[in-house]
């Protein structure tokens, strides 16, 4: 199943191995516009990524390839 389906999608941009969430993005057009405004230290591109839930892997939107991201090794207690 791809991001183009009707299921709820979480959008983000991949910066190195870290995903920055785009909570205001409603679709790929919004995500791409937000990604174009992000500046990185070396001026590298920030690919748009998506997933359907917190349990899914992130995938690049353009070619649906899974992307490796950093693992969260520590839980934050409130």
C-alpha positions as a Python dict, from the first residue, in 0.01 Angstrom:
ca = {
    (1, 'X'): (0, 0, 0),
    (2, 'X'): (137, 342, -88),
    (3, 'X'): (101, 690, 56),
    (4, 'X'): (-144, 764, -221),
    (5, 'X'): (-415, 558, -48),
    (6, 'X'): (-696, 700, 161),
    (7, 'X'): (-548, 587, 497),
    (8, 'X'): (-426, 855, 739),
    (9, 'X'): (-65, 943, 666),
    (10, 'X'): (202, 1099, 887),
    (11, 'X'): (434, 1322, 682),
    (12, 'X'): (792, 1420, 756),
    (13, 'X'): (1127, 1506, 600),
    (14, 'X'): (1442, 1301, 628),
    (15, 'X'): (1745, 1495, 746),
    (16, 'X'): (2040, 1258, 766),
    (17, 'X'): (1896, 962, 955),
    (18, 'X'): (1647, 1169, 1153),
    (19, 'X'): (1288, 1240, 1054),
    (20, 'X'): (1143, 1581, 1130),
    (21, 'X'): (767, 1549, 1154),
    (22, 'X'): (546, 1785, 957),
    (23, 'X'): (228, 1783, 1169),
    (24, 'X'): (56, 2053, 962),
    (25, 'X'): (106, 1868, 631),
    (26, 'X'): (-225, 1728, 507),
    (27, 'X'): (-94, 1571, 187),
    (28, 'X'): (222, 1529, -20),
    (29, 'X'): (187, 1877, -171),
    (30, 'X'): (192, 2038, 174),
    (31, 'X'): (484, 1817, 281),
    (32, 'X'): (684, 1906, -29),
    (33, 'X'): (625, 2279, 24),
    (34, 'X'): (734, 2257, 388),
    (35, 'X'): (1040, 2048, 290),
    (36, 'X'): (1147, 2309, 36),
    (37, 'X'): (1159, 2573, 312),
    (38, 'X'): (1386, 2369, 543),
    (39, 'X'): (1750, 2467, 528),
    (40, 'X'): (2018, 2219, 625),
    (41, 'X'): (2375, 2302, 726),
    (42, 'X'): (2524, 2168, 404),
    (43, 'X'): (2236, 2265, 178),
    (44, 'X'): (2138, 1903, 112),
    (45, 'X'): (1793, 1808, -9),
    (46, 'X'): (1536, 1691, 244),
    (47, 'X'): (1330, 1407, 98),
    (48, 'X'): (965, 1378, 196),
    (49, 'X'): (882, 1061, 391),
    (50, 'X'): (557, 912, 516),
    (51, 'X'): (414, 636, 733),
    (52, 'X'): (65, 524, 830),
    (53, 'X'): (124, 469, 1203),
    (54, 'X'): (391, 488, 1472),
    (55, 'X'): (458, 116, 1422),
    (56, 'X'): (535, 148, 1048),
    (57, 'X'): (870, 227, 891),
    (58, 'X'): (916, 558, 716),
    (59, 'X'): (917, 541, 334),
    (60, 'X'): (1037, 796, 81),
    (61, 'X'): (734, 931, -99),
    (62, 'X'): (892, 962, -441),
    (63, 'X'): (983, 592, -479),
    (64, 'X'): (822, 417, -178),
    (65, 'X'): (1160, 287, -53),
    (66, 'X'): (1190, 226, 325),
    (67, 'X'): (1444, 456, 489),
    (68, 'X'): (1665, 382, 788),
    (69, 'X'): (1613, 616, 1080),
    (70, 'X'): (1778, 650, 1417),
    (71, 'X'): (1633, 435, 1690),
    (72, 'X'): (1496, 596, 2003),
    (73, 'X'): (1686, 399, 2270),
    (74, 'X'): (1557, 588, 2571),
    (75, 'X'): (1203, 645, 2685),
    (76, 'X'): (1112, 990, 2806),
    (77, 'X'): (914, 976, 3130),
    (78, 'X'): (672, 1251, 3209),
}
